[in-house]
Coordinates of N, CA and C in Angstrom, one line a residue:
Chain W
X52 N 5.9 -49.8 -34.5 CA 6.4 -50.9 -33.7 C 8.0 -50.8 -33.6
X53 N 8.6 -51.8 -32.9 CA 10.0 -51.8 -32.7 C 10.8 -52.2 -33.9
X54 N 10.1 -53.1 -34.7 CA 10.8 -53.7 -35.9 C 9.9 -53.8 -37.0
X55 N 10.5 -54.4 -38.1 CA 9.7 -54.6 -39.3 C 8.8 -55.9 -39.0
X56 N 7.5 -55.8 -39.3 CA 6.6 -56.9 -39.2 C 6.0 -57.3 -40.5
X57 N 5.8 -58.6 -40.6 CA 5.2 -59.2 -41.9 C 4.1 -60.1 -41.5
X58 N 3.1 -60.1 -42.4 CA 2.0 -61.1 -42.2 C 1.5 -61.6 -43.6
X59 N 1.0 -62.8 -43.6 CA 1.1 -63.8 -42.6 C 2.5 -64.3 -42.4
X60 N 2.8 -65.1 -41.4 CA 4.1 -65.7 -41.2 C 4.3 -66.9 -42.2
X61 N 3.2 -67.6 -42.4 CA 3.1 -68.7 -43.3 C 1.9 -68.7 -44.2
X62 N 2.0 -69.1 -45.4 CA 0.9 -69.1 -46.3 C 1.0 -70.3 -47.2
X63 N 0.0 -71.1 -47.2 CA -0.1 -72.3 -48.1 C -1.2 -72.0 -49.1
X64 N -1.0 -72.1 -50.4 CA -2.0 -71.8 -51.3 C -1.9 -72.8 -52.5
X65 N -3.0 -72.9 -53.2 CA -3.0 -73.8 -54.4 C -2.6 -73.0 -55.6
X66 N -1.9 -73.7 -56.5 CA -1.5 -73.2 -57.8 C -2.6 -72.5 -58.5
X67 N -2.4 -71.3 -59.0 CA -3.4 -70.5 -59.7 C -4.1 -69.5 -58.8
X68 N -4.0 -69.6 -57.5 CA -4.6 -68.6 -56.6 C -3.8 -67.4 -56.5
X69 N -4.4 -66.3 -56.1 CA -3.7 -65.0 -55.9 C -3.4 -64.9 -54.4
X70 N -2.2 -64.3 -54.0 CA -1.9 -64.1 -52.6 C -1.4 -62.7 -52.4
X71 N -1.7 -62.2 -51.2 CA -1.2 -60.9 -50.8 C -0.3 -61.0 -49.5
X72 N 0.8 -60.4 -49.6 CA 1.7 -60.4 -48.4 C 1.9 -59.0 -47.9
X73 N 1.9 -58.9 -46.6 CA 1.9 -57.5 -46.0 C 3.2 -57.2 -45.3
X74 N 3.7 -56.0 -45.4 CA 4.9 -55.6 -44.6 C 4.6 -54.2 -43.9
X75 N 4.9 -54.2 -42.6 CA 4.8 -52.9 -41.9 C 6.2 -52.5 -41.5
X76 N 6.8 -51.5 -42.1 CA 8.1 -51.1 -41.9 C 8.3 -50.4 -40.5
X77 N 9.5 -50.1 -40.2 CA 9.8 -49.3 -39.0 C 9.3 -47.9 -39.2
X78 N 8.6 -47.4 -38.2 CA 8.1 -46.0 -38.3 C 9.1 -45.0 -38.7
X79 N 8.9 -44.2 -39.7 CA 9.8 -43.2 -40.1 C 10.8 -43.6 -41.1
X80 N 10.9 -44.9 -41.4 CA 11.8 -45.3 -42.5 C 11.2 -45.0 -43.8
X81 N 11.9 -44.3 -44.7 CA 11.4 -43.9 -46.0 C 11.6 -44.9 -47.0
X82 N 12.5 -45.8 -46.8 CA 12.8 -46.8 -47.9 C 12.3 -48.2 -47.5
X83 N 11.7 -48.9 -48.4 CA 11.2 -50.3 -48.2 C 11.5 -51.2 -49.3
X84 N 11.9 -52.4 -49.0 CA 12.4 -53.3 -50.0 C 11.7 -54.7 -49.8
X85 N 11.5 -55.3 -50.9 CA 11.1 -56.7 -50.9 C 12.1 -57.6 -51.6
X86 N 12.4 -58.7 -50.9 CA 13.3 -59.7 -51.4 C 12.6 -61.1 -51.3
X87 N 13.1 -62.1 -52.1 CA 12.7 -63.4 -51.8 C 13.9 -64.4 -51.7
X88 N 13.7 -65.4 -51.0 CA 14.7 -66.4 -50.8 C 14.1 -67.8 -51.1
X89 N 14.5 -68.4 -52.2 CA 14.1 -69.7 -52.5 C 15.0 -70.7 -51.8
X90 N 14.5 -71.9 -51.6 CA 15.2 -72.9 -50.8 C 16.6 -73.1 -51.4
X91 N 17.6 -72.9 -50.5 CA 19.0 -73.2 -51.0 C 19.6 -72.1 -51.8
X92 N 18.9 -71.0 -52.0 CA 19.3 -69.9 -52.8 C 19.6 -68.6 -52.0
X93 N 20.3 -67.7 -52.6 CA 20.5 -66.4 -52.0 C 19.3 -65.5 -52.1
X94 N 19.4 -64.4 -51.4 CA 18.2 -63.4 -51.5 C 18.2 -62.7 -52.9
X95 N 17.0 -62.7 -53.4 CA 16.8 -62.0 -54.7 C 16.0 -60.7 -54.5
X96 N 16.5 -59.6 -55.0 CA 15.8 -58.4 -54.9 C 14.6 -58.4 -55.8
X97 N 13.5 -57.9 -55.3 CA 12.2 -57.8 -56.0 C 11.9 -56.3 -56.4
X98 N 11.7 -55.5 -55.4 CA 11.2 -54.1 -55.6 C 11.7 -53.2 -54.5
X99 N 11.8 -51.9 -54.7 CA 12.3 -51.0 -53.8 C 11.5 -49.7 -53.9
X100 N 11.0 -49.2 -52.7 CA 10.2 -48.0 -52.7 C 11.1 -47.0 -51.9
X101 N 11.1 -45.7 -52.4 CA 11.9 -44.7 -51.6 C 11.0 -43.4 -51.7
X102 N 10.4 -43.1 -50.6 CA 9.6 -41.9 -50.5 C 8.6 -41.8 -51.6
X103 N 8.5 -40.7 -52.2 CA 7.5 -40.5 -53.3 C 8.1 -40.8 -54.7
X104 N 9.3 -41.3 -54.7 CA 9.9 -41.6 -56.0 C 9.2 -42.8 -56.6
X105 N 9.3 -42.9 -58.0 CA 8.8 -44.1 -58.6 C 9.6 -45.3 -58.1
X106 N 8.9 -46.4 -57.8 CA 9.6 -47.6 -57.3 C 10.5 -48.2 -58.3
X107 N 11.5 -48.9 -57.8 CA 12.4 -49.7 -58.7 C 11.9 -51.1 -58.7
X108 N 11.3 -51.4 -59.9 CA 10.6 -52.7 -60.0 C 11.5 -53.7 -60.8
X109 N 12.8 -53.4 -60.9 CA 13.6 -54.2 -61.8 C 13.8 -55.6 -61.4
X110 N 13.5 -56.0 -60.2 CA 13.7 -57.3 -59.7 C 12.5 -58.2 -59.8
X111 N 11.3 -57.6 -60.2 CA 10.1 -58.4 -60.2 C 10.2 -59.5 -61.4
X112 N 10.0 -60.7 -61.1 CA 10.3 -61.8 -62.0 C 9.3 -61.9 -63.2
X113 N 8.1 -61.4 -63.0 CA 7.1 -61.5 -64.0 C 6.0 -60.5 -63.7
X114 N 5.1 -60.3 -64.7 CA 4.0 -59.4 -64.5 C 2.9 -60.0 -63.5
X115 N 3.1 -61.2 -63.1 CA 2.2 -61.7 -62.0 C 2.5 -61.1 -60.7
X116 N 3.7 -60.5 -60.6 CA 4.1 -59.9 -59.3 C 3.9 -58.3 -59.4
X117 N 3.3 -57.8 -58.3 CA 3.1 -56.4 -58.2 C 3.2 -56.0 -56.7
X118 N 3.5 -54.8 -56.4 CA 3.6 -54.3 -55.1 C 3.2 -52.8 -55.0
X119 N 2.6 -52.5 -53.8 CA 2.2 -51.1 -53.6 C 2.6 -50.7 -52.2
X120 N 2.8 -49.4 -52.1 CA 3.1 -48.9 -50.8 C 2.3 -47.6 -50.6
X121 N 1.6 -47.5 -49.4 CA 0.8 -46.3 -49.1 C 1.7 -45.3 -48.3
X122 N 2.1 -44.3 -49.0 CA 2.9 -43.2 -48.4 C 4.2 -43.8 -47.9
X123 N 4.5 -43.7 -46.6 CA 5.8 -44.2 -46.1 C 5.4 -45.3 -45.0
X124 N 4.3 -46.0 -45.3 CA 3.9 -47.0 -44.3 C 3.8 -48.4 -45.0
X125 N 2.7 -49.0 -44.8 CA 2.5 -50.4 -45.2 C 2.7 -50.6 -46.6
X126 N 3.3 -51.8 -46.9 CA 3.4 -52.3 -48.3 C 2.7 -53.6 -48.5
X127 N 2.2 -53.9 -49.7 CA 1.6 -55.2 -50.0 C 2.2 -55.7 -51.3
X128 N 2.7 -56.9 -51.2 CA 3.2 -57.6 -52.4 C 2.1 -58.6 -52.8
X129 N 1.7 -58.5 -54.1 CA 0.7 -59.4 -54.6 C 1.3 -60.3 -55.7
X130 N 0.9 -61.6 -55.6 CA 1.3 -62.5 -56.6 C 0.1 -63.1 -57.2
X131 N -0.1 -62.9 -58.4 CA -1.4 -63.4 -59.1 C -1.1 -64.8 -59.7
X132 N -2.1 -65.6 -59.8 CA -2.0 -66.9 -60.5 C -0.7 -67.6 -60.1
X133 N -0.6 -67.9 -58.8 CA 0.7 -68.4 -58.2 C 1.1 -69.7 -58.9
X134 N 2.4 -69.9 -59.0 CA 3.0 -71.1 -59.6 C 3.9 -71.8 -58.5
X135 N 4.2 -73.0 -58.7 CA 5.0 -73.7 -57.7 C 6.4 -73.1 -57.5
X136 N 6.9 -72.5 -58.6 CA 8.2 -71.9 -58.4 C 8.2 -70.6 -57.6
X137 N 7.0 -70.1 -57.3 CA 6.9 -68.9 -56.4 C 7.1 -69.3 -55.0
X138 N 7.1 -70.6 -54.6 CA 7.4 -71.0 -53.3 C 8.7 -70.5 -52.8
X139 N 8.7 -69.7 -51.7 CA 9.9 -69.1 -51.2 C 9.6 -68.4 -49.9
X140 N 10.6 -67.9 -49.2 CA 10.4 -66.9 -48.1 C 10.5 -65.5 -48.7
X141 N 9.5 -64.7 -48.4 CA 9.4 -63.4 -48.9 C 9.8 -62.4 -47.8
X142 N 10.9 -61.7 -47.9 CA 11.4 -60.9 -46.9 C 11.2 -59.4 -47.2
X143 N 10.8 -58.6 -46.2 CA 10.7 -57.2 -46.4 C 11.7 -56.5 -45.5
X144 N 12.2 -55.4 -45.9 CA 13.2 -54.6 -45.1 C 12.9 -53.2 -45.3
X145 N 13.3 -52.4 -44.3 CA 13.2 -50.9 -44.4 C 14.5 -50.3 -43.9
X146 N 14.6 -49.1 -44.3 CA 15.8 -48.3 -43.9 C 15.5 -46.8 -43.9
X147 N 16.3 -46.1 -43.1 CA 16.2 -44.6 -43.0 C 17.2 -44.1 -44.0
X148 N 16.8 -43.5 -45.1 CA 17.7 -43.0 -46.1 C 17.9 -41.5 -45.9
X149 N 19.0 -41.1 -45.4 CA 19.3 -39.7 -45.2 C 20.8 -39.5 -45.3
X150 N 21.3 -38.3 -45.5 CA 22.7 -38.0 -45.5 C 23.4 -38.4 -44.2
X151 N 22.7 -38.4 -43.1 CA 23.3 -38.7 -41.9 C 23.1 -40.2 -41.4
X152 N 22.3 -40.9 -42.2 CA 22.0 -42.3 -41.8 C 23.1 -43.3 -42.3
X153 N 23.1 -44.4 -41.7 CA 24.0 -45.5 -42.1 C 23.4 -46.4 -43.2
X154 N 22.1 -46.2 -43.5 CA 21.4 -46.9 -44.5 C 21.3 -48.4 -44.2
X155 N 21.5 -48.8 -42.9 CA 21.3 -50.2 -42.5 C 19.9 -50.6 -42.9
X156 N 19.8 -51.8 -43.5 CA 18.5 -52.4 -43.8 C 18.1 -53.3 -42.7
X157 N 16.9 -53.1 -42.2 CA 16.3 -53.9 -41.1 C 15.3 -54.8 -41.7
X158 N 15.4 -56.1 -41.4 CA 14.6 -57.1 -42.1 C 13.5 -57.6 -41.1
X159 N 12.3 -57.9 -41.7 CA 11.3 -58.6 -41.0 C 11.5 -60.1 -41.0
X160 N 10.7 -60.8 -40.3 CA 10.9 -62.3 -40.1 C 10.5 -63.1 -41.4
X161 N 9.8 -62.4 -42.3 CA 9.5 -63.1 -43.6 C 8.2 -63.8 -43.6
X162 N 7.7 -64.0 -44.8 CA 6.5 -64.8 -45.0 C 6.9 -66.1 -45.8
X163 N 6.6 -67.2 -45.3 CA 7.0 -68.5 -46.0 C 5.8 -68.8 -46.9
X164 N 5.9 -68.8 -48.2 CA 4.9 -69.1 -49.1 C 5.1 -70.5 -49.7
X165 N 4.1 -71.3 -49.6 CA 4.2 -72.6 -50.2 C 3.0 -72.7 -51.2
X166 N 3.4 -73.0 -52.5 CA 2.3 -73.2 -53.5 C 2.3 -74.7 -53.9
X167 N 1.1 -75.2 -53.6 CA 0.9 -76.7 -53.9 C 0.5 -77.0 -55.3
Chain R
X95 N 26.9 -56.4 -64.0 CA 26.0 -56.8 -62.9 C 26.8 -57.3 -61.7
X96 N 26.5 -56.8 -60.6 CA 27.2 -57.1 -59.4 C 26.9 -58.6 -59.0
X97 N 28.0 -59.3 -58.7 CA 27.9 -60.7 -58.2 C 28.7 -60.8 -56.9
X98 N 28.1 -61.4 -55.9 CA 28.7 -61.6 -54.6 C 28.9 -63.0 -54.3
X99 N 30.1 -63.4 -53.9 CA 30.4 -64.8 -53.7 C 31.0 -64.9 -52.3
X100 N 30.5 -66.0 -51.6 CA 31.0 -66.2 -50.2 C 31.6 -67.6 -50.1
X101 N 32.8 -67.6 -49.5 CA 33.5 -68.8 -49.3 C 34.0 -68.8 -47.8
X102 N 33.8 -70.0 -47.1 CA 33.3 -71.3 -47.7 C 31.7 -71.3 -47.6
X103 N 31.1 -72.2 -48.2 CA 29.7 -72.3 -48.2 C 29.2 -72.8 -46.8
X104 N 30.1 -73.7 -46.2 CA 29.7 -74.2 -44.9 C 31.0 -74.4 -44.1
X105 N 30.9 -74.2 -42.8 CA 32.1 -74.3 -41.9 C 31.6 -74.9 -40.6
X106 N 32.4 -75.9 -40.1 CA 32.0 -76.5 -38.8 C 33.3 -76.5 -37.9
X107 N 33.2 -75.8 -36.8 CA 34.4 -75.7 -35.9 C 34.1 -75.9 -34.5
X108 N 35.1 -76.3 -33.7 CA 34.8 -76.4 -32.2 C 34.8 -75.1 -31.6
X109 N 34.1 -75.1 -30.5 CA 33.9 -73.8 -29.7 C 35.3 -73.3 -29.3
X110 N 35.4 -71.9 -29.4 CA 36.7 -71.3 -29.0 C 37.6 -70.9 -30.1
X111 N 37.3 -71.5 -31.3 CA 38.2 -71.1 -32.4 C 37.9 -69.7 -33.0
X112 N 39.0 -69.1 -33.5 CA 38.8 -67.9 -34.2 C 38.6 -68.2 -35.7
X113 N 37.7 -67.6 -36.4 CA 37.5 -68.0 -37.8 C 37.2 -66.7 -38.7
X114 N 37.4 -67.0 -40.0 CA 37.3 -66.0 -41.0 C 36.3 -66.4 -42.1
X115 N 35.3 -65.6 -42.3 CA 34.4 -65.8 -43.5 C 34.8 -64.8 -44.6
X116 N 34.7 -65.3 -45.8 CA 35.2 -64.4 -46.9 C 34.0 -64.1 -47.8
X117 N 34.1 -62.9 -48.4 CA 33.1 -62.3 -49.3 C 33.9 -61.6 -50.4
X118 N 33.5 -61.9 -51.6 CA 34.1 -61.1 -52.8 C 33.0 -60.6 -53.7
X119 N 33.2 -59.5 -54.3 CA 32.2 -58.9 -55.2 C 32.9 -58.4 -56.5
X120 N 32.2 -58.4 -57.6 CA 32.8 -58.2 -58.9 C 32.9 -56.7 -59.3
X121 N 32.0 -55.9 -58.8 CA 32.0 -54.4 -59.1 C 32.4 -53.6 -57.9
X122 N 33.5 -53.0 -58.0 CA 34.1 -52.3 -56.8 C 33.4 -50.9 -56.6
X123 N 32.5 -50.5 -57.4 CA 31.7 -49.3 -57.2 C 30.6 -49.5 -56.3
X124 N 30.9 -49.7 -55.0 CA 29.9 -50.0 -54.0 C 29.8 -48.8 -53.1
X125 N 28.6 -48.7 -52.5 CA 28.4 -47.6 -51.5 C 28.6 -48.1 -50.1
X126 N 28.2 -49.3 -49.8 CA 28.5 -49.9 -48.5 C 28.4 -51.4 -48.6
X127 N 28.9 -52.1 -47.5 CA 28.8 -53.5 -47.5 C 28.3 -53.9 -46.1
X128 N 27.4 -54.8 -46.1 CA 26.7 -55.2 -44.8 C 26.9 -56.7 -44.6
X129 N 27.1 -57.1 -43.4 CA 27.1 -58.5 -43.0 C 25.9 -58.7 -42.1
X130 N 25.2 -59.8 -42.4 CA 24.0 -60.2 -41.7 C 24.1 -61.6 -41.2
X131 N 23.3 -61.9 -40.2 CA 23.2 -63.2 -39.6 C 21.8 -63.7 -39.9
X132 N 21.6 -64.9 -40.3 CA 20.2 -65.5 -40.5 C 20.1 -66.8 -39.7
X133 N 19.2 -66.8 -38.8 CA 18.9 -68.0 -38.0 C 17.7 -68.8 -38.7
X134 N 17.7 -70.1 -38.6 CA 16.7 -70.9 -39.3 C 15.3 -70.4 -38.9
X135 N 14.5 -70.1 -40.0 CA 13.1 -69.7 -39.8 C 12.9 -68.3 -39.3
X136 N 14.0 -67.5 -39.3 CA 13.9 -66.1 -38.9 C 14.4 -65.2 -40.0
X137 N 14.2 -63.9 -39.8 CA 14.7 -62.9 -40.7 C 16.2 -62.7 -40.5
X138 N 16.7 -61.7 -41.2 CA 18.1 -61.3 -41.1 C 18.3 -60.3 -40.0
X139 N 19.5 -60.5 -39.3 CA 19.9 -59.5 -38.3 C 21.2 -58.8 -38.8
X140 N 21.2 -57.5 -38.9 CA 22.4 -56.8 -39.3 C 23.4 -56.9 -38.2
X141 N 24.6 -57.3 -38.6 CA 25.8 -57.4 -37.7 C 26.7 -56.1 -37.8
X142 N 27.1 -55.9 -39.0 CA 28.0 -54.8 -39.2 C 27.8 -54.1 -40.6
X143 N 27.9 -52.8 -40.7 CA 27.8 -52.1 -42.0 C 29.1 -51.3 -42.1
X144 N 29.8 -51.4 -43.3 CA 31.0 -50.7 -43.6 C 30.7 -49.8 -44.8
X145 N 30.9 -48.5 -44.6 CA 30.7 -47.6 -45.7 C 31.9 -47.7 -46.6
X146 N 31.8 -47.3 -47.9 CA 32.8 -47.6 -48.9 C 34.1 -46.8 -48.5
X147 N 34.0 -45.8 -47.7 CA 35.2 -45.0 -47.3 C 35.9 -45.6 -46.1
X148 N 35.3 -46.6 -45.5 CA 35.9 -47.2 -44.3 C 36.6 -48.5 -44.7
X149 N 37.5 -48.8 -43.7 CA 38.3 -50.1 -44.0 C 37.8 -51.2 -43.1
X150 N 37.3 -50.9 -41.9 CA 36.8 -51.9 -41.0 C 35.8 -51.4 -40.0
X151 N 35.0 -52.3 -39.5 CA 34.1 -52.1 -38.4 C 34.2 -53.2 -37.4
X152 N 34.0 -52.8 -36.1 CA 34.1 -53.8 -35.0 C 32.9 -53.7 -34.2
X153 N 32.4 -54.9 -33.7 CA 31.3 -55.0 -32.8 C 31.5 -56.2 -31.9
X154 N 31.9 -56.0 -30.7 CA 32.2 -57.1 -29.8 C 33.3 -58.1 -30.3
X155 N 32.9 -59.4 -30.5 CA 33.8 -60.3 -31.0 C 33.9 -60.4 -32.6
X156 N 33.2 -59.5 -33.2 CA 33.1 -59.4 -34.7 C 33.9 -58.3 -35.2
X157 N 34.7 -58.6 -36.3 CA 35.4 -57.5 -37.0 C 35.2 -57.8 -38.5
X158 N 34.8 -56.7 -39.2 CA 34.7 -56.9 -40.6 C 35.6 -55.9 -41.3
X159 N 36.3 -56.3 -42.3 CA 37.2 -55.5 -43.1 C 36.7 -55.4 -44.5
X160 N 37.1 -54.3 -45.2 CA 36.7 -54.0 -46.5 C 37.9 -53.6 -47.3
X161 N 38.2 -54.2 -48.5 CA 39.1 -53.8 -49.4 C 38.4 -53.6 -50.7
X162 N 38.0 -52.4 -51.0 CA 37.1 -52.1 -52.1 C 37.8 -52.3 -53.4
X163 N 39.1 -52.0 -53.5 CA 39.8 -52.1 -54.7 C 40.0 -53.5 -55.2
X164 N 40.1 -54.4 -54.3 CA 40.2 -55.8 -54.6 C 38.9 -56.5 -54.6
X165 N 37.9 -55.9 -54.2 CA 36.5 -56.5 -54.1 C 36.4 -57.6 -53.1
X166 N 36.9 -57.3 -51.9 CA 36.9 -58.3 -50.9 C 36.5 -57.8 -49.5
X167 N 35.8 -58.6 -48.7 CA 35.5 -58.3 -47.3 C 35.7 -59.6 -46.5
X168 N 36.1 -59.4 -45.3 CA 36.2 -60.6 -44.4 C 35.5 -60.3 -43.1
X169 N 34.8 -61.3 -42.6 CA 34.2 -61.2 -41.3 C 35.0 -62.1 -40.3
X170 N 35.6 -61.5 -39.3 CA 36.4 -62.3 -38.4 C 35.6 -62.5 -37.1
X171 N 35.4 -63.7 -36.6 CA 34.7 -64.0 -35.4 C 35.7 -64.6 -34.4
X172 N 35.9 -63.9 -33.3 CA 36.9 -64.3 -32.3 C 36.2 -65.2 -31.3
X173 N 36.9 -66.2 -30.8 CA 36.5 -67.0 -29.7 C 35.0 -67.5 -29.9
X174 N 34.8 -68.3 -31.0 CA 33.5 -68.7 -31.4 C 32.8 -69.5 -30.3
X175 N 31.4 -69.3 -30.3 CA 30.6 -70.0 -29.4 C 29.4 -70.7 -30.1
X176 N 28.9 -71.7 -29.5 CA 27.7 -72.4 -30.1 C 26.6 -71.5 -30.6
X177 N 26.4 -70.4 -29.8 CA 25.4 -69.5 -30.2 C 25.7 -68.7 -31.4
X178 N 26.9 -68.8 -31.9 CA 27.2 -68.1 -33.2 C 26.8 -68.9 -34.4
X179 N 26.3 -70.2 -34.2 CA 25.8 -71.0 -35.3 C 24.7 -70.4 -36.0
X180 N 24.8 -70.2 -37.3 CA 23.8 -69.5 -38.1 C 24.4 -69.4 -39.5
X181 N 23.6 -68.8 -40.4 CA 24.1 -68.5 -41.8 C 24.5 -67.1 -41.8
X182 N 25.7 -66.8 -42.3 CA 26.2 -65.4 -42.4 C 26.2 -64.9 -43.8
X183 N 25.5 -63.8 -44.0 CA 25.3 -63.3 -45.4 C 26.0 -62.0 -45.6
X184 N 26.7 -61.8 -46.7 CA 27.3 -60.6 -47.1 C 26.5 -60.0 -48.2
X185 N 26.3 -58.6 -48.1 CA 25.5 -57.9 -49.1 C 26.2 -56.6 -49.4
X186 N 26.2 -56.2 -50.7 CA 26.8 -54.9 -51.0 C 25.7 -54.0 -51.6
X187 N 25.8 -52.7 -51.3 CA 24.8 -51.7 -51.8 C 25.5 -50.8 -52.8
X188 N 24.7 -50.3 -53.8 CA 25.3 -49.4 -54.8 C 25.2 -48.0 -54.4
X189 N 24.2 -47.6 -53.6 CA 24.1 -46.2 -53.2 C 22.9 -46.0 -52.3
X190 N 23.0 -44.9 -51.6 CA 21.9 -44.7 -50.6 C 20.5 -44.5 -51.2
X191 N 20.5 -43.9 -52.4 CA 19.2 -43.8 -53.1 C 18.9 -44.8 -54.2
X192 N 19.9 -45.7 -54.3 CA 19.7 -46.8 -55.4 C 19.2 -48.1 -54.8
X193 N 19.1 -48.1 -53.5 CA 18.3 -49.1 -52.8 C 18.9 -50.5 -52.6
X194 N 18.7 -51.3 -53.6 CA 18.8 -52.7 -53.4 C 20.2 -53.1 -53.0
X195 N 20.2 -54.3 -52.2 CA 21.4 -55.0 -51.8 C 21.6 -56.2 -52.7
X196 N 22.9 -56.5 -53.0 CA 23.2 -57.7 -53.7 C 23.8 -58.7 -52.7
X197 N 23.2 -59.8 -52.6 CA 23.5 -60.8 -51.6 C 24.4 -61.9 -52.1
X198 N 25.3 -62.4 -51.3 CA 25.9 -63.7 -51.5 C 25.0 -64.8 -51.0
X199 N 25.4 -66.1 -51.2 CA 24.5 -67.2 -50.8 C 24.7 -67.6 -49.4
X200 N 25.8 -67.0 -48.7 CA 26.0 -67.2 -47.3 C 27.0 -68.3 -47.0
X201 N 27.4 -68.2 -45.8 CA 28.3 -69.3 -45.2 C 27.5 -69.8 -44.0
X202 N 27.2 -71.1 -44.0 CA 26.5 -71.8 -42.9 C 27.5 -72.2 -41.9
X203 N 27.5 -71.6 -40.7 CA 28.5 -71.9 -39.6 C 27.9 -72.7 -38.5
X204 N 28.6 -73.8 -38.2 CA 28.2 -74.6 -37.0 C 29.4 -74.6 -36.0
X205 N 29.1 -74.2 -34.8 CA 30.1 -74.2 -33.7 C 29.6 -75.2 -32.7
X206 N 30.4 -76.3 -32.5 CA 30.0 -77.3 -31.6 C 30.8 -77.2 -30.3
X207 N 30.1 -77.6 -29.2 CA 30.7 -77.5 -27.9 C 31.8 -78.5 -27.7

């Protein structure tokens, strides 16, 4: 597609349930990032995938959070046993990482997660 | 740890004014700096990206400067318009293969007619 897409756009869930958020990056982009933005806060880095390298998981807040990426395409962020503090907008971004690229990160519209 | 600060947190100006948004960062070992715009309920739109070897970038009415040694960047918006109303985010990157961006909390700009 023309841009980064995310689904669902909105997700309301009950505390304790598991949720899966999906990101489709721009075709050909080797790098994919997940961030979250809690109300009134800045963007927090969660995880970064680059090609076949081991992902940088240093931003994941707890072991309830995990993410996978299939090759250089779709990524899924999974939150297990959701808590109210997980409520946030989850943003995905992708970029073309090469010596000739500008490394601009292109963001999707986000998934707004509300945990009741 | 890299920390990014944006001042002011909010700004309200009449249409037509020239304005400056400020961004500072604590670790000068950056790879690039990016300015984004965020509209309510929407994702981020990249406005300008400055590589660490550059001093400034321009796009239309926008001009961003970078002083890496002092850890500062400014975004200059000329002849502001109501359509410029949004939150402006500054983010710094450590390296092309190191991935993550460090974001400031943003400046919420309102331009009234």
